[in-house]
XYZ file of N, CA and C in Angstrom:
798
model
N 4.774 -32.581 -54.900
C 4.344 -33.505 -56.007
C 2.906 -33.445 -56.363
N 3.060 -33.314 -57.882
C 1.837 -32.948 -58.655
C 0.743 -34.192 -58.440
N -0.235 -34.000 -58.233
C -1.459 -34.986 -58.080
C -1.788 -35.282 -59.603
N -1.893 -36.633 -59.686
C -2.447 -37.207 -60.973
C -3.777 -36.649 -61.664
N -3.877 -36.214 -62.909
C -4.921 -35.654 -63.478
C -6.213 -36.746 -63.021
N -5.955 -38.120 -63.038
C -7.020 -38.870 -62.824
C -6.981 -40.190 -61.733
N -7.726 -39.813 -60.886
C -7.409 -41.247 -59.931
C -8.572 -41.381 -59.274
N -8.573 -42.702 -59.073
C -9.851 -43.487 -58.461
C -10.044 -43.290 -57.125
N -11.360 -42.725 -56.676
C -11.884 -42.471 -55.400
C -12.965 -43.560 -55.278
N -12.950 -44.294 -54.449
C -14.361 -45.256 -54.340
C -15.608 -44.038 -53.944
N -16.751 -44.435 -54.283
C -17.876 -43.992 -54.004
C -18.517 -44.784 -52.641
N -17.971 -44.635 -51.538
C -18.383 -45.355 -50.390
C -19.857 -45.278 -50.056
N -20.570 -43.941 -50.457
C -22.153 -43.844 -49.966
C -22.880 -44.737 -51.189
N -22.415 -45.016 -51.930
C -23.310 -45.852 -53.233
C -22.947 -47.381 -52.632
N -22.333 -47.856 -51.763
C -21.941 -49.282 -51.838
C -22.956 -49.659 -50.845
N -23.528 -51.108 -51.122
C -24.368 -51.704 -50.702
C -24.183 -51.752 -48.910
N -25.680 -51.666 -48.457
C -25.832 -51.947 -46.842
C -26.371 -53.222 -46.371
N -25.950 -53.879 -45.786
C -26.756 -55.037 -45.332
C -27.438 -55.291 -44.273
N -27.807 -53.667 -43.430
C -28.612 -53.938 -42.307
C -30.172 -53.831 -42.677
N -30.361 -53.319 -44.070
C -31.875 -53.551 -44.936
C -32.649 -52.603 -44.157
N -32.408 -51.577 -43.606
C -32.998 -50.392 -42.881
C -33.071 -49.168 -43.506
N -34.524 -48.883 -44.424
C -34.653 -47.791 -45.166
C -34.705 -46.720 -44.076
N -34.054 -45.031 -44.277
C -33.894 -43.919 -43.462
C -34.872 -43.285 -44.106
N -36.124 -42.577 -43.290
C -36.757 -41.666 -43.757
C -36.557 -40.226 -44.289
N -35.378 -40.067 -43.415
C -35.050 -38.314 -43.684
C -33.522 -38.411 -43.762
N -32.539 -37.733 -44.678
C -31.486 -37.720 -44.538
C -30.952 -37.021 -45.182
N -30.195 -35.945 -44.882
C -29.504 -34.731 -45.700
C -28.845 -34.033 -44.685
N -29.298 -32.562 -45.010
C -28.303 -31.656 -44.472
C -29.196 -30.627 -44.005
N -28.814 -29.863 -42.755
C -29.459 -29.195 -41.871
C -29.039 -27.973 -41.446
N -29.747 -27.101 -40.999
C -28.831 -25.890 -40.587
C -28.217 -24.755 -41.628
N -28.455 -25.129 -42.997
C -27.092 -24.493 -44.079
C -28.360 -23.155 -44.278
N -27.285 -22.202 -43.948
C -27.255 -20.564 -44.166
C -26.881 -20.323 -45.443
N -28.062 -19.762 -46.161
C -27.886 -19.348 -47.590
C -28.619 -18.476 -48.105
N -27.880 -17.477 -48.916
C -28.653 -16.365 -49.402
C -29.721 -16.499 -50.497
N -30.792 -16.216 -50.548
C -31.763 -16.398 -51.258
C -32.707 -15.266 -51.936
N -33.215 -15.044 -52.926
C -33.698 -14.177 -53.200
C -35.165 -14.705 -53.298
N -36.178 -14.467 -52.935
C -37.840 -14.984 -53.216
C -38.329 -13.815 -53.968
N -39.482 -14.531 -54.493
C -40.244 -13.488 -55.443
C -41.466 -12.974 -54.378
N -41.737 -11.958 -54.298
C -43.035 -11.107 -53.477
C -44.063 -11.225 -54.085
N -45.194 -10.401 -53.435
C -46.536 -10.561 -54.049
C -46.533 -9.724 -55.318
N -45.623 -8.325 -55.302
C -45.925 -7.631 -56.580
C -44.829 -8.460 -57.520
N -44.083 -9.290 -57.248
C -43.244 -9.983 -58.653
C -42.001 -9.306 -58.482
N -41.864 -8.636 -57.700
C -40.072 -8.169 -57.542
C -39.446 -9.257 -56.512
N -38.176 -9.083 -56.370
C -37.561 -10.183 -55.933
C -36.854 -9.273 -54.555
N -37.112 -10.132 -53.514
C -36.774 -9.682 -52.066
C -35.372 -10.775 -51.626
N -34.403 -9.946 -51.192
C -32.987 -10.823 -50.716
C -33.262 -11.086 -49.178
N -32.944 -12.325 -48.970
C -32.913 -12.552 -47.386
C -32.099 -13.658 -47.316
N -31.744 -14.234 -45.876
C -30.773 -15.077 -45.770
C -31.818 -16.378 -45.061
N -31.887 -17.680 -45.663
C -32.429 -18.787 -45.276
C -31.761 -19.684 -44.549
N -32.406 -20.015 -43.578
C -31.783 -21.333 -42.644
C -32.474 -22.493 -43.594
N -31.863 -23.510 -44.125
C -32.301 -24.638 -44.813
C -32.062 -25.983 -44.505
N -32.949 -26.960 -44.381
C -33.175 -27.956 -44.258
C -33.486 -28.885 -45.553
N -32.552 -29.701 -46.159
C -32.742 -30.412 -47.371
C -32.498 -32.141 -47.072
N -33.653 -32.789 -47.020
C -33.551 -34.037 -47.005
C -34.198 -35.162 -47.779
N -33.745 -36.587 -48.017
C -34.278 -37.425 -48.720
C -34.451 -38.661 -48.129
N -35.445 -39.587 -48.751
C -35.369 -41.075 -48.016
C -34.383 -41.859 -48.720
N -33.716 -42.554 -48.032
C -32.880 -43.495 -48.590
C -33.391 -45.156 -48.388
N -32.768 -45.438 -49.452
C -33.169 -47.167 -49.638
C -32.599 -47.990 -48.700
N -33.079 -49.078 -48.364
C -32.627 -49.787 -47.116
C -31.306 -50.529 -47.640
N -31.151 -50.582 -48.846
C -29.759 -51.288 -49.478
C -28.810 -50.308 -49.769
N -28.835 -48.926 -49.664
C -27.817 -48.228 -49.964
C -27.261 -47.455 -48.399
N -25.646 -47.444 -48.638
C -25.287 -47.016 -47.389
C -25.374 -45.630 -47.002
N -25.168 -44.806 -48.031
C -25.064 -43.378 -47.442
C -25.544 -42.317 -48.781
N -26.275 -41.367 -48.458
C -26.664 -40.170 -49.296
C -25.250 -39.232 -49.746
N -25.557 -38.637 -50.960
C -24.291 -38.206 -51.272
C -24.554 -36.586 -50.906
N -23.840 -36.333 -49.812
C -24.268 -34.643 -49.104
C -24.054 -33.641 -50.091
N -22.860 -33.783 -50.666
C -22.390 -32.503 -51.561
C -23.356 -32.483 -52.747
N -24.248 -33.136 -52.974
C -25.154 -32.387 -54.121
C -26.586 -31.674 -53.402
N -26.846 -31.781 -52.216
C -27.785 -30.685 -51.724
C -27.232 -29.393 -51.911
N -25.982 -29.034 -51.713
C -25.162 -27.690 -52.040
C -25.180 -27.520 -52.942
N -24.753 -28.443 -54.367
C -24.804 -28.305 -55.472
C -26.087 -27.795 -55.943
N -27.162 -28.085 -55.829
C -28.130 -27.930 -56.186
C -28.592 -26.573 -55.780
N -28.383 -25.834 -54.678
C -28.538 -24.420 -54.171
C -27.891 -23.651 -55.154
N -26.270 -24.164 -55.330
C -25.470 -23.137 -56.259
C -26.055 -22.999 -57.790
N -26.597 -24.430 -57.870
C -26.942 -24.138 -59.278
C -28.167 -23.383 -59.526
N -28.846 -23.024 -58.600
C -30.397 -22.559 -58.935
C -30.354 -21.144 -58.009
N -29.248 -20.696 -58.185
C -29.351 -19.228 -57.846
C -29.808 -18.278 -58.616
N -30.518 -17.334 -58.193
C -31.496 -16.538 -59.104
C -32.806 -16.280 -57.989
N -33.915 -15.771 -58.624
C -35.273 -15.469 -57.736
C -35.876 -16.660 -57.519
N -36.483 -17.209 -56.712
C -37.097 -18.247 -56.065
C -38.864 -17.728 -56.192
N -39.308 -18.687 -56.861
C -40.850 -18.949 -56.961
C -41.482 -19.825 -56.109
N -42.648 -19.692 -55.534
C -43.279 -20.889 -55.209
C -43.475 -22.230 -56.339
N -43.563 -21.607 -57.054
C -43.497 -22.941 -58.588
C -42.257 -23.313 -58.355
N -41.150 -22.530 -58.612
C -39.677 -22.837 -58.642
C -39.557 -23.695 -57.382
N -40.015 -23.764 -55.920
C -39.574 -24.581 -55.075
C -39.800 -26.102 -55.491
N -41.010 -26.341 -56.299
C -41.697 -27.798 -56.637
C -40.316 -28.226 -57.533
N -39.841 -27.407 -58.246
C -38.862 -27.566 -59.326
C -37.423 -28.269 -58.869
N -37.014 -27.478 -57.755
C -35.966 -27.668 -56.898
C -36.065 -29.301 -56.389
N -37.507 -29.148 -55.432
C -37.523 -30.668 -54.936
C -37.533 -31.854 -55.968
N -38.288 -31.356 -57.258
C -38.253 -32.901 -58.154
C -36.533 -32.795 -58.464
N -35.875 -31.884 -58.810
C -34.515 -31.847 -59.235
C -33.286 -32.618 -58.120
N -33.711 -32.067 -56.612
C -33.137 -32.727 -55.813
C -33.642 -34.376 -55.572
N -34.543 -34.765 -55.823
C -35.041 -35.916 -56.202
C -33.964 -37.114 -57.402
N -34.264 -36.151 -58.316
C -33.337 -37.117 -59.661
C -32.059 -37.047 -59.007
N -31.265 -35.921 -58.491
C -30.067 -35.852 -58.309
C -29.655 -36.980 -57.326
N -30.369 -37.091 -56.150
C -30.019 -38.058 -54.962
C -31.083 -39.302 -55.327
N -31.536 -39.924 -56.468
C -32.207 -40.853 -56.732
C -32.916 -41.421 -55.905
N -33.793 -40.519 -55.206
C -34.927 -40.725 -54.227
C -36.438 -40.711 -54.577
N -37.134 -41.585 -54.087
C -38.463 -41.143 -54.234
C -39.360 -40.196 -53.386
N -38.892 -39.781 -52.178
C -39.390 -39.003 -51.369
C -37.911 -38.005 -50.784
N -38.683 -36.830 -50.444
C -38.075 -35.652 -49.999
C -38.634 -34.403 -49.412
N -37.507 -33.729 -48.600
C -38.233 -32.154 -48.157
C -37.306 -31.463 -48.485
N -37.670 -29.838 -48.572
C -37.203 -28.623 -48.394
C -37.579 -27.872 -47.409
N -36.938 -27.500 -46.539
C -37.836 -26.451 -45.876
C -36.788 -25.202 -45.586
N -37.288 -24.196 -45.714
C -36.623 -22.853 -46.011
C -37.178 -22.157 -44.870
N -36.400 -21.331 -43.980
C -37.049 -20.525 -43.036
C -35.647 -19.113 -43.073
N -36.743 -18.079 -42.900
C -36.114 -16.750 -43.333
C -36.820 -15.658 -42.646
N -35.811 -14.277 -42.333
C -36.509 -12.965 -42.060
C -37.297 -12.554 -43.385
N -38.570 -11.887 -43.394
C -39.379 -11.535 -44.722
C -39.605 -10.323 -43.757
N -39.426 -8.821 -45.076
C -39.778 -7.742 -44.687
C -40.855 -7.264 -45.350
N -41.800 -6.513 -44.784
C -42.931 -6.034 -45.654
C -43.122 -4.431 -45.332
N -43.234 -3.796 -46.118
C -43.015 -2.151 -45.971
C -44.968 -1.924 -45.787
N -44.810 -1.290 -44.568
C -46.174 -0.886 -44.185
C -46.261 0.742 -43.811
N -47.324 1.424 -44.103
C -47.553 2.645 -44.005
C -48.171 2.924 -42.622
N -47.600 3.875 -41.830
C -48.335 3.820 -40.107
C -49.984 4.612 -40.785
N -50.960 4.280 -39.836
C -52.484 4.848 -40.162
C -52.751 5.998 -40.328
N -52.208 6.713 -39.828
C -52.415 8.208 -39.894
C -51.622 9.210 -40.707
N -50.552 9.089 -40.322
C -49.020 9.937 -41.210
C -48.997 9.383 -42.461
N -49.298 8.049 -42.617
C -48.847 7.238 -43.969
C -47.093 7.102 -43.866
N -46.363 7.342 -42.801
C -45.203 7.198 -42.682
C -44.667 5.835 -42.815
N -43.820 5.514 -43.943
C -43.446 4.054 -44.290
C -42.504 3.606 -43.493
N -42.449 2.155 -43.416
C -41.218 1.682 -42.516
C -41.365 0.253 -43.057
N -40.273 -0.418 -42.583
C -40.324 -1.948 -42.890
C -40.383 -2.767 -41.313
N -41.339 -3.642 -41.746
C -41.379 -4.655 -40.488
C -41.011 -6.184 -40.958
N -40.421 -6.760 -39.992
C -39.860 -7.900 -40.350
C -40.623 -8.962 -39.395
N -41.023 -10.297 -40.176
C -41.728 -11.119 -39.909
C -40.555 -12.579 -40.099
N -41.188 -13.577 -39.416
C -40.337 -14.896 -39.506
C -41.294 -15.627 -40.715
N -40.808 -16.250 -41.281
C -41.615 -17.183 -42.481
C -40.741 -18.497 -42.950
N -41.366 -19.100 -43.838
C -41.056 -20.483 -43.934
C -41.944 -20.977 -45.122
N -41.226 -21.687 -46.099
C -41.913 -22.618 -47.218
C -41.181 -23.969 -46.913
N -42.308 -24.744 -47.243
C -41.767 -26.240 -47.029
C -42.409 -26.932 -48.302
N -41.471 -27.608 -48.834
C -42.098 -28.373 -49.931
C -41.523 -30.089 -49.637
N -42.704 -30.874 -49.964
C -42.257 -32.295 -49.307
C -42.932 -32.875 -49.918
N -42.619 -34.390 -50.466
C -43.043 -35.135 -51.519
C -42.856 -36.937 -50.443
N -44.093 -37.319 -50.354
C -43.865 -38.834 -49.984
C -44.012 -39.569 -51.003
N -43.496 -41.312 -50.711
C -43.427 -41.807 -52.162
C -44.637 -42.380 -52.411
N -45.020 -42.079 -53.674
C -46.416 -42.485 -54.267
C -47.692 -41.442 -54.490
N -46.865 -40.559 -53.572
C -48.152 -39.063 -53.334
C -47.451 -37.875 -54.156
N -48.172 -36.778 -54.636
C -47.893 -35.860 -54.940
C -47.370 -34.836 -54.110
N -46.423 -33.936 -54.661
C -45.748 -33.168 -53.824
C -46.717 -32.054 -53.169
N -46.134 -31.682 -52.058
C -47.074 -30.406 -51.320
C -46.306 -29.461 -51.119
N -46.887 -27.823 -50.986
C -46.232 -27.024 -50.482
C -46.908 -26.378 -49.032
N -46.181 -26.154 -48.429
C -46.642 -25.498 -47.132
C -46.151 -23.902 -46.664
N -46.748 -23.059 -45.942
C -46.038 -21.952 -45.452
C -46.581 -21.944 -44.294
N -45.539 -20.737 -43.739
C -45.738 -20.515 -42.336
C -45.434 -19.106 -42.117
N -46.129 -18.414 -41.422
C -45.355 -17.016 -40.770
C -45.939 -16.722 -39.492
N -44.852 -15.918 -38.737
C -45.162 -15.499 -37.347
C -45.458 -13.846 -37.530
N -46.376 -13.512 -37.060
C -46.771 -12.057 -37.127
C -46.866 -11.492 -35.904
N -45.971 -10.392 -35.320
C -45.764 -9.681 -34.230
C -47.461 -8.591 -34.270
N -48.267 -8.949 -33.054
C -49.640 -7.915 -33.051
C -49.669 -7.509 -31.687
N -50.676 -6.650 -31.202
C -51.108 -6.344 -30.027
C -52.379 -6.980 -29.776
N -52.836 -7.538 -28.532
C -53.914 -8.145 -28.136
C -54.214 -7.212 -26.816
N -55.292 -7.036 -26.638
C -55.928 -6.259 -25.768
C -56.979 -7.212 -24.742
N -56.890 -7.258 -23.239
C -57.432 -8.366 -22.941
C -59.134 -7.623 -22.681
N -60.239 -8.072 -22.740
C -61.361 -8.341 -23.025
C -62.122 -8.210 -21.084
N -61.425 -8.780 -20.396
C -61.624 -8.893 -19.212
C -61.127 -7.817 -17.987
N -59.692 -7.443 -18.523
C -59.115 -6.204 -17.946
C -60.147 -4.894 -18.200
N -60.441 -4.823 -19.595
C -61.470 -3.673 -19.836
C -62.869 -3.834 -19.230
N -63.291 -4.960 -18.913
C -64.685 -4.769 -18.611
C -64.369 -4.584 -17.042
N -63.408 -4.930 -16.361
C -63.636 -4.708 -14.758
C -63.009 -3.455 -14.487
N -62.311 -2.819 -15.250
C -61.380 -1.491 -14.723
C -62.162 -0.386 -15.343
N -62.237 0.920 -13.940
C -62.798 1.799 -14.241
C -62.169 3.111 -15.271
N -60.763 2.341 -16.008
C -60.363 3.111 -16.620
C -59.368 2.064 -17.365
N -59.008 2.098 -18.567
C -57.688 1.606 -19.254
C -57.830 -0.008 -19.268
N -57.072 -0.531 -19.910
C -57.143 -2.413 -19.910
C -55.860 -2.219 -20.204
N -55.252 -3.643 -20.009
C -53.822 -3.915 -20.298
C -53.703 -4.928 -21.190
N -52.582 -4.290 -22.193
C -52.400 -5.181 -23.454
C -50.979 -5.661 -23.474
N -50.636 -6.474 -24.628
C -49.537 -6.904 -24.560
C -49.032 -7.111 -26.250
N -47.726 -7.638 -26.353
C -47.336 -8.060 -27.566
C -47.501 -9.382 -27.769
N -48.101 -9.814 -29.210
C -48.410 -11.292 -29.502
C -47.836 -11.786 -30.344
N -47.477 -13.016 -30.492
C -47.009 -13.518 -31.739
C -47.884 -14.530 -32.314
N -48.498 -14.307 -33.395
C -49.482 -15.467 -33.991
C -48.654 -16.061 -35.428
N -48.639 -17.124 -35.266
C -48.218 -18.487 -36.100
C -49.012 -19.071 -36.821
N -49.231 -18.957 -38.204
C -49.921 -19.167 -39.065
C -49.226 -20.219 -40.194
N -49.741 -21.489 -40.024
C -48.955 -22.783 -40.820
C -50.158 -23.479 -41.956
N -50.300 -23.203 -43.061
C -51.078 -23.688 -43.917
C -50.207 -24.859 -45.184
N -51.202 -25.493 -45.494
C -50.658 -26.516 -46.422
C -51.848 -26.026 -47.459
N -50.896 -25.839 -48.624
C -51.620 -24.763 -49.827
C -52.205 -25.877 -51.024
N -53.288 -25.592 -51.391
C -53.906 -26.246 -52.644
C -53.366 -25.633 -53.705
N -53.383 -24.211 -53.804
C -52.999 -23.163 -54.913
C -52.066 -22.314 -54.292
N -51.279 -21.276 -55.092
C -50.375 -20.380 -54.216
C -51.079 -19.108 -53.673
N -50.429 -18.881 -52.510
C -50.738 -17.796 -51.785
C -49.621 -17.021 -51.320
N -49.607 -15.785 -51.266
C -48.431 -15.205 -51.091
C -48.247 -14.907 -49.586
N -46.856 -14.843 -48.944
C -46.585 -14.656 -47.592
C -47.588 -13.459 -47.060
N -47.443 -12.453 -48.069
C -48.259 -10.965 -47.598
C -49.583 -11.299 -47.236
N -50.372 -12.101 -47.874
C -51.809 -12.207 -47.671
C -52.098 -12.969 -46.626
N -50.884 -14.224 -45.863
C -51.214 -14.698 -44.698
C -50.806 -13.911 -43.537
N -49.850 -12.852 -43.855
C -49.805 -12.155 -42.705
C -50.714 -10.956 -42.246
N -51.552 -10.554 -43.592
C -52.799 -9.613 -43.521
C -53.968 -10.560 -42.743
N -53.953 -11.805 -42.838
C -55.103 -12.473 -42.460
C -54.996 -12.208 -40.420
N -53.673 -12.536 -40.241
C -53.279 -12.614 -38.797
C -53.336 -11.172 -38.261
N -53.051 -10.115 -38.733
C -52.923 -8.644 -38.297
C -54.271 -8.153 -38.251
N -55.043 -8.345 -39.401
C -56.758 -7.901 -39.391
C -57.510 -8.319 -38.192
N -57.192 -9.546 -37.693
C -57.866 -10.358 -36.695
C -57.258 -10.317 -35.396
N -56.276 -9.400 -35.125
C -55.916 -9.101 -33.843
C -56.443 -8.079 -33.225
N -56.476 -7.390 -32.092
C -56.895 -6.173 -31.567
C -56.128 -5.150 -32.302
N -54.855 -4.904 -32.820
C -54.292 -4.066 -33.525
C -53.052 -4.698 -34.131
N -52.667 -3.947 -35.405
C -51.553 -4.607 -35.699
C -50.167 -3.552 -35.202
N -49.153 -4.044 -35.083
C -47.762 -3.220 -35.218
C -47.240 -2.500 -36.345
N -46.702 -1.392 -35.863
C -45.641 -0.902 -37.017
C -44.377 -0.266 -36.713
N -43.531 -0.540 -38.124
C -42.093 0.023 -37.427
C -41.837 1.477 -36.992
N -42.728 2.282 -37.559
C -42.219 3.951 -37.220
C -43.810 4.611 -37.160
N -44.121 5.350 -35.888
C -45.518 5.715 -35.816
C -45.122 7.018 -35.196
N -45.816 8.042 -35.615
C -45.920 9.319 -35.216
C -46.904 9.578 -33.933
N -47.167 10.616 -33.455
C -48.250 10.812 -32.407
C -49.505 10.637 -32.846
N -49.973 11.139 -33.755
C -51.479 10.898 -34.245
C -51.562 9.453 -34.524
N -50.293 8.514 -35.048
C -50.449 7.098 -34.983
C -50.761 6.628 -34.107
N -49.640 6.883 -32.818
C -50.019 6.112 -31.719
C -51.278 6.234 -31.020
N -52.076 7.498 -31.517
C -53.295 7.705 -30.511
C -54.200 6.688 -31.426
N -53.813 6.529 -32.615
C -55.157 5.754 -33.620
C -54.836 4.071 -33.408
N -53.361 3.584 -32.926
C -53.334 2.331 -32.856
C -53.757 1.793 -31.302
N -53.714 2.939 -30.179
C -54.078 2.711 -28.950
C -55.737 2.632 -29.031
N -56.381 3.320 -29.498
C -57.834 3.706 -29.518
C -58.315 2.139 -30.199
N -57.517 1.643 -31.499
C -58.072 0.616 -32.181
C -58.087 -0.578 -31.214
N -56.742 -0.840 -30.244
C -56.947 -1.893 -29.693
C -57.907 -2.183 -28.604
N -57.912 -0.722 -27.839
C -59.099 -0.455 -26.901
C -60.541 -1.025 -27.150
N -60.720 -0.622 -28.752
C -62.218 -0.800 -29.138
C -62.202 -2.475 -29.716
N -61.105 -2.964 -29.730
C -61.075 -4.518 -30.274
C -60.502 -5.519 -29.544
N -61.091 -5.632 -28.004
C -60.182 -6.515 -27.277
C -60.511 -7.832 -27.593
N -59.539 -8.785 -27.458
C -59.444 -9.988 -27.922
C -58.774 -10.810 -26.789
N -59.271 -12.307 -26.476
C -58.468 -13.062 -25.491
C -57.461 -13.899 -26.574
N -56.452 -14.650 -25.996
C -56.057 -15.355 -26.931
C -56.868 -16.406 -27.564
N -57.806 -16.859 -27.009
C -58.529 -18.033 -27.604
C -59.228 -17.225 -28.698
N -59.988 -15.761 -28.596
C -60.437 -15.278 -29.554
C -59.607 -15.110 -30.811
N -58.396 -14.861 -30.748
C -57.638 -14.566 -31.961
C -57.489 -16.219 -32.710
N -57.213 -17.243 -31.980
C -57.005 -18.354 -32.967
C -58.592 -18.683 -33.574
N -59.329 -18.438 -32.816
C -60.513 -18.800 -33.440
C -61.325 -18.060 -34.566
N -61.177 -16.416 -34.496
C -61.212 -15.758 -35.533
C -60.377 -15.999 -36.959
N -59.293 -16.040 -36.705
C -58.151 -16.578 -37.736
C -58.794 -17.726 -38.328
N -58.803 -19.154 -37.494
C -59.553 -19.934 -38.302
C -60.342 -20.098 -38.877
N -61.528 -19.140 -38.362
C -62.685 -18.630 -39.422
C -62.204 -18.606 -40.654
N -61.389 -17.430 -41.034
C -60.901 -16.731 -41.710
C -60.041 -17.970 -42.936
N -59.433 -18.859 -42.098
C -58.560 -19.858 -43.068
C -59.709 -21.109 -43.397
N -60.375 -21.261 -42.589
C -61.570 -22.151 -43.258
C -62.632 -21.458 -44.613
N -62.440 -20.680 -44.564
C -63.482 -19.843 -45.959
C -62.199 -19.697 -46.852
N -60.958 -19.948 -47.079
C -60.032 -20.007 -47.793
C -59.761 -21.061 -48.890
N -60.044 -21.061 -49.998
C -59.992 -22.346 -50.832
C -58.778 -22.684 -51.300
N -57.673 -21.912 -50.917
C -56.343 -22.227 -51.621
C -55.743 -23.123 -50.541
N -56.302 -23.253 -49.250
C -56.170 -23.648 -48.081
C -56.460 -25.507 -47.787
N -55.632 -26.028 -47.777
C -56.226 -27.556 -47.766
C -56.174 -27.483 -45.849
N -55.178 -27.477 -45.179
C -55.063 -27.528 -43.816
C -54.303 -26.623 -43.001
N -54.530 -26.258 -42.051
C -53.862 -25.063 -41.328
C -54.011 -25.320 -39.675
N -52.949 -24.469 -39.208
C -52.623 -24.595 -37.912
C -52.523 -23.057 -37.222
N -53.262 -22.407 -36.476
C -53.099 -21.141 -35.511
C -52.605 -21.280 -34.681
N -51.472 -20.332 -34.149
C -51.117 -20.266 -32.606
C -50.861 -19.067 -32.579
N -51.256 -18.807 -31.135
C -51.209 -17.292 -30.244
C -50.509 -17.421 -29.229
N -49.735 -16.853 -29.314
C -48.701 -16.539 -27.703
C -48.741 -14.995 -27.282
N -49.324 -14.898 -26.006
C -49.629 -13.523 -25.771
C -48.599 -13.378 -24.365
N -47.503 -12.527 -24.636
C -46.305 -12.158 -23.664
C -47.013 -11.147 -22.718
N -48.135 -11.720 -21.856
C -48.567 -11.122 -20.838
C -47.702 -9.785 -20.143
N -48.414 -8.780 -20.064
C -47.826 -7.524 -19.298
C -48.169 -7.524 -17.755
N -48.690 -8.399 -17.459
C -49.206 -8.370 -15.841
C -48.566 -9.628 -15.367
N -48.457 -10.524 -15.910
C -47.894 -11.837 -15.491
C -46.435 -12.254 -15.975
N -45.852 -13.157 -15.054
C -44.513 -13.398 -15.644
C -44.613 -14.451 -16.522
N -45.770 -14.944 -17.281
C -45.812 -15.899 -18.326
C -46.753 -15.710 -19.482
N -46.797 -16.347 -20.330
C -47.417 -16.233 -21.648
C -48.768 -17.092 -21.690
N -49.696 -16.163 -22.314
C -50.937 -17.199 -22.580
C -50.841 -17.504 -23.903
N -51.552 -18.712 -24.109
C -50.924 -19.801 -25.456
C -52.533 -20.516 -25.743
N -52.847 -20.582 -27.301
C -53.598 -21.390 -27.750
C -53.279 -21.575 -29.095
N -53.904 -22.983 -29.352
C -53.352 -23.496 -30.664
C -54.717 -24.170 -31.232
N -55.055 -23.973 -32.711
C -56.107 -24.465 -33.048
C -55.459 -24.981 -34.684
N -56.132 -26.156 -34.881
C -55.541 -26.875 -36.392
C -56.892 -27.165 -36.616
N -56.912 -27.653 -38.138
C -57.986 -28.220 -38.477
C -57.734 -28.409 -40.412
N -58.630 -29.099 -41.069
C -58.343 -29.186 -42.548
C -59.684 -28.808 -43.351
N -59.675 -28.373 -44.573
C -60.915 -27.949 -45.239
C -61.241 -28.832 -45.897
N -62.322 -29.444 -46.180
C -62.880 -30.538 -47.097
C -62.925 -30.089 -48.606
């Protein structure tokens, strides 16, 4: 049987709710979607993001319109800039008739790196995130997060040993709330420059000698890592608030060393 061209379907979500309890965040979570982000040089970099999109729901409304979140992504296909995330948030609030909301996108980000001696080019992957958030009666904010793999070398091991020192892979996570736009690449460089040594996807023998000696000449405890990075972020005028985490995957223990430091810039 052919369906009628027009049929009345009740809008249950928009019906009134008598419990009168506002919901701070309601929407979709864990949506995987292909995204093109604008990189530092202005080019487009394709990735796949895991996306959470939520809005505040008024106390007298039964439910939000879940399909409109996906419609928003479908309508916004193309290269997404940091400014574009603010526009996406504003459009979401209009479509969902909400005064508060949040969009969080987490994704792998690839940066091309040249080995320190040979200059061999290779890609290195980082975990990254953009979060745009608007609370009722306030201006929207943009936060950015990266997790960078680095090398850390133990100062104590170097001091007490006749030769050598133990080192390990570390993950440094930087989360910043921005006053002005800042690229993911800039945040990555802050983490890498303050580590004992950065890591690379491709190294030749001369490069291996360089990174080994670089780490040995630049030993740092997990506490040193977060403090040195915090000092860099405290001098960055584009950053309003920050959090630094370092997890060192110990090579001589079956546990990690961990430090976390956070603050805000006046």
